[in-house]
Coordinates of C-alpha atoms in Angstrom, one line a residue:
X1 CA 0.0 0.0 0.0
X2 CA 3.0 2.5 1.0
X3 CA 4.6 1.9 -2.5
X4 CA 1.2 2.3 -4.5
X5 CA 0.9 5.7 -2.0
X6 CA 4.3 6.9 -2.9
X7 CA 3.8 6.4 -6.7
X8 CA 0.5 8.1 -6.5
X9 CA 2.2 11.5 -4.7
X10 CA 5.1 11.4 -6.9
X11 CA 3.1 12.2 -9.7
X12 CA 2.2 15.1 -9.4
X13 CA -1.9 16.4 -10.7
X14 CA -3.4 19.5 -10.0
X15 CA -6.6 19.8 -11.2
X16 CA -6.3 22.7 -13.8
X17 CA -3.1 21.1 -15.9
X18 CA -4.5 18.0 -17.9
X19 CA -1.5 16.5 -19.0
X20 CA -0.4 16.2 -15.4
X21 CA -4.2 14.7 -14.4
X22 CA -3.7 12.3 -17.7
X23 CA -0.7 11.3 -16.5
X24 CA -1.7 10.6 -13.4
X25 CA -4.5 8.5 -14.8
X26 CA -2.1 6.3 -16.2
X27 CA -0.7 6.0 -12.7
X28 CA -4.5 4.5 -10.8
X29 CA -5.7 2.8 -14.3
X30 CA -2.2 0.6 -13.6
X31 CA -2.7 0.5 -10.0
X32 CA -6.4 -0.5 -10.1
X33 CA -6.1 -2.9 -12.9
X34 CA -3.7 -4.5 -10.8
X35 CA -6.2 -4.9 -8.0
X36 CA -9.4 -5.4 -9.4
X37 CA -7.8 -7.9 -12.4
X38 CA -9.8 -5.5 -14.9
X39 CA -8.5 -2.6 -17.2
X40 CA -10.6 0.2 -16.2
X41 CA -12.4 2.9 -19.0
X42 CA -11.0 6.2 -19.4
X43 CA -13.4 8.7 -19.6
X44 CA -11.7 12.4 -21.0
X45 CA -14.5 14.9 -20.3
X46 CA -13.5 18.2 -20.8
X47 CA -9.8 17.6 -21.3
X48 CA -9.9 16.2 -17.5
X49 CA -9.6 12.3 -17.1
X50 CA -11.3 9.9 -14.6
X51 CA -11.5 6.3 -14.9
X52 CA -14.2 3.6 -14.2
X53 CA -14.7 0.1 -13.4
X54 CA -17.9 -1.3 -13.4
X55 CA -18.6 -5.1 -12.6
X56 CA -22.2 -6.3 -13.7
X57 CA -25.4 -4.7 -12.8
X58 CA -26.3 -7.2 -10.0
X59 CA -29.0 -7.1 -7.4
X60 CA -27.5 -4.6 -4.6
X61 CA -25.2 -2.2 -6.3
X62 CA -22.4 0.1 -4.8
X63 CA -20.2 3.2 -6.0
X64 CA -16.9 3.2 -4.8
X65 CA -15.9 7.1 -5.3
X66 CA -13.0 9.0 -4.8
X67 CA -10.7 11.5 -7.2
X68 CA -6.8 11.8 -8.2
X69 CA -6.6 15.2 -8.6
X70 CA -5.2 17.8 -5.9
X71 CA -4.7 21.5 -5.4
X72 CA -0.9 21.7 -5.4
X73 CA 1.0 22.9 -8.0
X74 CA 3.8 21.4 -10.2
X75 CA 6.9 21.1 -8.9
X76 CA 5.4 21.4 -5.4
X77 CA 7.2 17.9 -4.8
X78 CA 10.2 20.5 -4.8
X79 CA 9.2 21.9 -1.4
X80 CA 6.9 18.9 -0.2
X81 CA 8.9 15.3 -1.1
X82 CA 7.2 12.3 0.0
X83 CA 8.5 11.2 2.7
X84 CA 7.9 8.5 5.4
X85 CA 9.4 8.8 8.8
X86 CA 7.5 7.6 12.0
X87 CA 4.6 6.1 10.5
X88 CA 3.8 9.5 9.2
X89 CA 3.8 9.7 5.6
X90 CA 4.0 13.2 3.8
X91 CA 4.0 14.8 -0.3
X92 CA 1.1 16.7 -1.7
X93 CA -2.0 15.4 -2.1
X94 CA -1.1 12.4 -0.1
X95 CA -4.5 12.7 2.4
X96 CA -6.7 14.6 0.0
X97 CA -7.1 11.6 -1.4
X98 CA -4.3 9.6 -2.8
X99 CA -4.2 7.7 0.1
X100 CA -8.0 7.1 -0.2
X101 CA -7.5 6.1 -3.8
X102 CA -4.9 2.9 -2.4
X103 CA -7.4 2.2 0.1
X104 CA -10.4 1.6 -1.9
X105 CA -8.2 -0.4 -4.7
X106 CA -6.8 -2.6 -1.9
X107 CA -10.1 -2.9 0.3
X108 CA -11.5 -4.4 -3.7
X109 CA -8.5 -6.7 -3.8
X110 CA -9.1 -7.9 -0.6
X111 CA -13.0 -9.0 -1.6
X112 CA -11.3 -10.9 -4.6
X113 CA -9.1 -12.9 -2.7
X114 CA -11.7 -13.8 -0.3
X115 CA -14.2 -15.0 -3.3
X116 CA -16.4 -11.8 -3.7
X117 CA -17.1 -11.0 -7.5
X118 CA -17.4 -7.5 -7.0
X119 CA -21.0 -8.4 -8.9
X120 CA -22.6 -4.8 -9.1
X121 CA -19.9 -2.7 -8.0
X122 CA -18.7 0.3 -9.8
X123 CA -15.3 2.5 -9.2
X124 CA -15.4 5.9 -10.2
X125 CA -11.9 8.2 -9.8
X126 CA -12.6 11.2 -11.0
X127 CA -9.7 13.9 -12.0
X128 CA -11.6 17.3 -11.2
X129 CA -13.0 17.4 -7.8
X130 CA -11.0 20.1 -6.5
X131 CA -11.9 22.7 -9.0
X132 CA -15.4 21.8 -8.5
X133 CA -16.3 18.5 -10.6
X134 CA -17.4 20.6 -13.4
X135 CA -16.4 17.7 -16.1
X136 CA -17.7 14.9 -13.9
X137 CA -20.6 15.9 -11.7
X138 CA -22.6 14.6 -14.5
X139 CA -20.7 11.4 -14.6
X140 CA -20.9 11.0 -10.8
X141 CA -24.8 11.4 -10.5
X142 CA -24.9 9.0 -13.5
X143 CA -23.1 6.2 -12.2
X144 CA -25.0 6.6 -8.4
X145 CA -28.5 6.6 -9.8
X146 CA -30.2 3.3 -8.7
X147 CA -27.1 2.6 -5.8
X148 CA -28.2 1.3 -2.3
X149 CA -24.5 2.9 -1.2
X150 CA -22.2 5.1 -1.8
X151 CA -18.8 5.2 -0.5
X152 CA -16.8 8.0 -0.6
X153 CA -13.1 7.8 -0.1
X154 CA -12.0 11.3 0.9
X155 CA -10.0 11.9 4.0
X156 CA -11.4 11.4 7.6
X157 CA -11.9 14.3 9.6
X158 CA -10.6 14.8 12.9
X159 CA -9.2 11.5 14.6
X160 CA -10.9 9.5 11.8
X161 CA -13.7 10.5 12.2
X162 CA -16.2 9.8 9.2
X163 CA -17.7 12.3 8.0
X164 CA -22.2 12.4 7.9
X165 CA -22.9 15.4 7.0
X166 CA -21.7 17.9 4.2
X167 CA -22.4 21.7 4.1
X168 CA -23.7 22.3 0.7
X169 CA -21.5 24.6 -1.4
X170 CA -22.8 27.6 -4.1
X171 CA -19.8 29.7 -5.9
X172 CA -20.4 32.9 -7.8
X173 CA -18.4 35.3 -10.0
X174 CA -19.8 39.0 -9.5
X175 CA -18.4 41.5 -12.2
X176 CA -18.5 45.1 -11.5
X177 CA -18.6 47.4 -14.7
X178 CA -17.8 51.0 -14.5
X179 CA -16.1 53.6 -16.6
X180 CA -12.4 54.8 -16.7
X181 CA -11.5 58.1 -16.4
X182 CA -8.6 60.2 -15.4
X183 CA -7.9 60.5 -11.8
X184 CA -6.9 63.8 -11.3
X185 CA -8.0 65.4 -14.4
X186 CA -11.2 64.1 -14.6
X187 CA -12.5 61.9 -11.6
X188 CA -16.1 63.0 -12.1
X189 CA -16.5 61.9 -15.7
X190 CA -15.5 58.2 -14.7
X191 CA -17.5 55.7 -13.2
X192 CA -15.9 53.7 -10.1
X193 CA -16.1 50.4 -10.4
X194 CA -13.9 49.6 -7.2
X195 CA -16.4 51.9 -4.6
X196 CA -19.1 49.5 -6.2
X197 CA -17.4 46.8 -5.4
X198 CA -16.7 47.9 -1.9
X199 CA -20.6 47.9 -1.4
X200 CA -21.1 45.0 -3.1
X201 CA -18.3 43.4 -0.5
X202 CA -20.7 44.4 2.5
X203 CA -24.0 43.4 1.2
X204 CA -22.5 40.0 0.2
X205 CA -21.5 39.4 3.6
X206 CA -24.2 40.3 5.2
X207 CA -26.2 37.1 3.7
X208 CA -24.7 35.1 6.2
X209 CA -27.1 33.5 9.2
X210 CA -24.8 32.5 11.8
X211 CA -28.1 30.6 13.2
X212 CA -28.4 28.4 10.4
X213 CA -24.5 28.1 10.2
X214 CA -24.8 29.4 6.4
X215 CA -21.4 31.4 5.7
X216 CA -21.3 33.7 2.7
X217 CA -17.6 35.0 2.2
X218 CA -16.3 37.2 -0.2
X219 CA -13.0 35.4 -1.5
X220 CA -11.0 36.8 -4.2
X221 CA -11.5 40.3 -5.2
X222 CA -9.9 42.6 -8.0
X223 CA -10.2 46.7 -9.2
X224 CA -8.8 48.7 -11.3
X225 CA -5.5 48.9 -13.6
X226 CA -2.9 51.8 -12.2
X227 CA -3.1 54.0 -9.8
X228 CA -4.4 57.4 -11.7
X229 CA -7.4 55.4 -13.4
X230 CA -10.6 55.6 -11.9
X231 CA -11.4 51.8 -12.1
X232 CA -13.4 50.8 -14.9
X233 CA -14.2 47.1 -13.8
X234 CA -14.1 45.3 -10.6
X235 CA -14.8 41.4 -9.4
X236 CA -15.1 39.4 -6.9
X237 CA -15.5 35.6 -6.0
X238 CA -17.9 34.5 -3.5
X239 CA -17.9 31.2 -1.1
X240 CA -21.1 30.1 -0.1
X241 CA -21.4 27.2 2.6
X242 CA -25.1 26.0 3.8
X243 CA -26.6 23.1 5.6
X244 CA -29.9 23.1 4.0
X245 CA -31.3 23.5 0.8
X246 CA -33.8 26.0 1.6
X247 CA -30.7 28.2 2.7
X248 CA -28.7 27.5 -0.7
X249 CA -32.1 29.0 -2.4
X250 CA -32.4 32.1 -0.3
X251 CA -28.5 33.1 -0.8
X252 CA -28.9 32.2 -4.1
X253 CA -32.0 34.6 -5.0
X254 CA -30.2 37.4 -2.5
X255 CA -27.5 37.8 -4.9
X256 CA -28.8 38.1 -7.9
X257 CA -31.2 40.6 -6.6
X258 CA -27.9 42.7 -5.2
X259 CA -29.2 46.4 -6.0
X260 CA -25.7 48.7 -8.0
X261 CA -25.4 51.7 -5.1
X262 CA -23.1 54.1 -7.5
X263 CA -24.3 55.4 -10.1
X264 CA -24.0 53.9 -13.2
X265 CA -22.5 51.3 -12.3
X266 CA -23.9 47.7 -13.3
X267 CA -23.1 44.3 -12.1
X268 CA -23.2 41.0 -13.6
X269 CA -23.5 37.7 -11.8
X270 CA -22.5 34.3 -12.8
X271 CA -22.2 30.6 -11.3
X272 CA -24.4 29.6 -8.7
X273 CA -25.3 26.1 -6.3
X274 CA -22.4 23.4 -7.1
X275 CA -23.0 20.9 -4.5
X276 CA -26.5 19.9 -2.4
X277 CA -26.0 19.6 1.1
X278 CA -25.0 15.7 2.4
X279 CA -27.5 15.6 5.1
X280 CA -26.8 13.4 8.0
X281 CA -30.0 11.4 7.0
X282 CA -28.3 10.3 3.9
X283 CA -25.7 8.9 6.0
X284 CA -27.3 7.5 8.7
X285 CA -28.1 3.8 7.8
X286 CA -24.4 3.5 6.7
X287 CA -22.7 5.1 9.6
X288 CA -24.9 2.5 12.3
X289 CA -23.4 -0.3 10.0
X290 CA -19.9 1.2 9.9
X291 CA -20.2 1.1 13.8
X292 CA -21.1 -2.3 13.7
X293 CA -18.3 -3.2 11.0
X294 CA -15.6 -1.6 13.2
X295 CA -16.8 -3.5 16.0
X296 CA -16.6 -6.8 14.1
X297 CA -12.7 -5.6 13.1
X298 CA -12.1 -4.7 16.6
X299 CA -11.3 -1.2 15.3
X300 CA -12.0 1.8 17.8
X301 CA -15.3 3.2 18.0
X302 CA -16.3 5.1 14.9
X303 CA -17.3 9.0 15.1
X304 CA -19.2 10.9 12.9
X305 CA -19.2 14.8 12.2
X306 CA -20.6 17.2 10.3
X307 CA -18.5 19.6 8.2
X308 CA -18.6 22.3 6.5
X309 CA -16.5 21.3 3.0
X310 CA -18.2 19.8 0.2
X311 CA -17.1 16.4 -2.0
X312 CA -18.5 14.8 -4.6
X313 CA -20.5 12.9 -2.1
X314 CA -22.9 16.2 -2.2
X315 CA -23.9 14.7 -5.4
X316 CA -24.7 11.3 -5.0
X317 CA -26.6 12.7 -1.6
X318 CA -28.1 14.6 -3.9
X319 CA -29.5 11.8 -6.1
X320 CA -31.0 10.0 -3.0
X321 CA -28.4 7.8 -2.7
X322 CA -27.0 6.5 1.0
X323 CA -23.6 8.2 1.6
X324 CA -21.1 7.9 3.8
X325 CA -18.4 10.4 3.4
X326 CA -14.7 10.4 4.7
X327 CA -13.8 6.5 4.7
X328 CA -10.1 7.5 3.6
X329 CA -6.7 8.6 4.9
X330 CA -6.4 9.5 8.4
X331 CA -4.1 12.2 9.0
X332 CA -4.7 15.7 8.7
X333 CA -3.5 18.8 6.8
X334 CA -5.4 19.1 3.7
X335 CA -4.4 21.6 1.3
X336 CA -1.8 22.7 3.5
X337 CA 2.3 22.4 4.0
X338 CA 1.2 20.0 7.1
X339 CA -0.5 17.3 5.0
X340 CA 0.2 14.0 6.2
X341 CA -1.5 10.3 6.2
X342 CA -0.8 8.3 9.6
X343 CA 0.0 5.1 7.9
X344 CA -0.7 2.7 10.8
X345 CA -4.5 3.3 10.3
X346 CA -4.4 2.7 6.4
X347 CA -5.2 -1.5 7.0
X348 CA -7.7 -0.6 9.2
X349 CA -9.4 1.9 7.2
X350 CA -9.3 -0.4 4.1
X351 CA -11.0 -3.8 5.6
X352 CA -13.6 -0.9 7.2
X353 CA -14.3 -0.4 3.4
X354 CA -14.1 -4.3 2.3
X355 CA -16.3 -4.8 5.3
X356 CA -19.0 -2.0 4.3
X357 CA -19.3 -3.7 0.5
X358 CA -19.8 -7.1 1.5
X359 CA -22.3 -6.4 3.8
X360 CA -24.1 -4.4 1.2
X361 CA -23.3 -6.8 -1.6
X362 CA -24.6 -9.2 0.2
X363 CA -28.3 -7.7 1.1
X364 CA -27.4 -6.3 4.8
X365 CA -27.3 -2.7 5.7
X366 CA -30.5 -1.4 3.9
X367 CA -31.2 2.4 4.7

């Protein structure tokens, strides 16, 4: 598992470069043909790359979910090498989710060699999650339509704990359009796109409810072009995080009913929901049998939080399919110079998984 690990970090795939996801591909289509004793499909959507494995339709069926992508750079093995010292293994992307995408392969190998089929099981690795699954959301609520489970491999949260409950996520691009003009000649013929922004900024944020846990946050903004321009355009990006649907829908109409406050200004608004809210219902039939699955292992007791960044798991929720989140690496650090997999947990975590699809396979666990 530690070798498959360390050739999935050393290849390096952030989400945006394609060659770097394709080749990466290459990487878990040899790695999961070696496990599952099928090549897999590679699906090129959009120039990004995710793979799939499907064994028969059968009676119970169960998607297996997780993505090779990751947000760090190339060359970022330059400043983060994998390494593995203490039982702590390091290298980008190593907990969000490489280390997921080992777990799952070798948790499927492990069903083989105990005479499971895989009969009605499908994998799905998908090579975009991080930017927001915009070539495979379609390919994800697809392949989870008719499921009684889905498992989704991204990282535990704190402790390994699994994770039963998702914040649904919206994103939007607001662009501010004003008119240039000189700054000290002329201020007053000019239009100022960045003071619009500025209000814009405020009545954003105030969409939050604190009481229903729904953060709005400005992100990314940009104005003008030098320093004696009065700024003709202006932007912003916009985080949305909610727990409920209803809450996604109010946000949602808010913004695009934003009022301009300087005049002439005008503002256009763009993107909107990306993921549904994983609800703790959709999760809970799974979680009691993941309880009773570590208890059969003689793992530690399980835990399950809620939290407030999405996964692909939003969207097979959102097909009203059972999900349970955040069966992968336990470590901590996503995203960040800290990112680490504790590597003692890794055998654990992957008969927790082989456990979960036999019982499932096999009739037990309905939701």
């Amino acid at each position: 598992m530690l070798a498959d690990l360390e050739q999935l970090v050393t290849c390096e795939s952030p989400s945006a470069d394609r060659a770097a996801v394709a080749a990466s591909a290459e990487v878990v289509a040899r790695q999961g043909a070696a496990a599952l004793g099928v090549a897999g499909e590679r699906l090129v959507v959009d120039g990004s790359t995710h793979l799939r494995w499907r064994f028969g339709a059968g009676r119970r069926r169960a998607l297996v979910l997780g993505h090779h992508d990751t947000v760090w750079p190339l060359g970022s093995l330059a400043t983060h090498p994998w390494s593995l010292r203490d039982g702590i293994a390091t290298g980008p992307g190593c907990f969000d989710m490489k280390a997921g995408v080992v777990q799952a392969f070798h948790a499927l190998a492990a069903l083989r060699a105990d005479g499971h089929d895989l009969d009605g099981v499908t994998v799905l690795v998908t090579g975009d999650e991080e930017i927001g699954s915009p070539s495979s959301e379609a390919l994800i609520r697809q392949e989870a339509r008719g499921c009684d489970a889905a498992f989704v491999l991204e990282a535990s949260a704190d402790g390994g704990a699994l994770k039963t409950g998702r914040k649904g996520a919206s994103i939007y691009e607001i662009e501010v359009h004003g008119r240039a003009a000189h700054a000290g000649l002329e201020p007053e013929k000019g239009v100022n796109a960045g003071i619009e922004l500025a209000h814009q900024v405020l009545a954003i944020a105030a969409l939050a409810d604190p009481a229903q846990a729904t953060t709005v946050t400005p992100s990314v903004l940009r104005a003008g072009t030098t320093t004696n321009t009065v700024p003709a355009s202006a932007g912003l990006a916009v985080d949305v995080r909610v727990l409920s649907v209803a809450e996604q829908d109010r946000v949602d109409r808010a913004v695009r009913a934003l009022r301009t406050t300087v005049a002439g200004a005008r503002t256009t608004v763009s993107g909107g929901p990306n993921r549904p809210p994983l609800s703790p219902d959709s999760s809970a039939a799974l979680f009691s049998l993941a309880r009773e699955v570590a208890g059969r292992l003689g793992l530690p007791p399980l835990e399950g939080v809620t939290v407030g960044g999405a996964s692909d798991g939003n969207f097979t929720a959102g097909e009203g399919v059972p999900t349970l989140d955040g069966l992968g690496a336990v470590g901590g650090g996503a995203h960040a110079d800290d990112e680490h997999v504790r590597v003692a947990e890794m055998p654990g975590r992957t008969a927790l998984l082989a456990g979960l699809l036999a019982t499932v396979l096999e009739g037990g666990g309905r939701g």
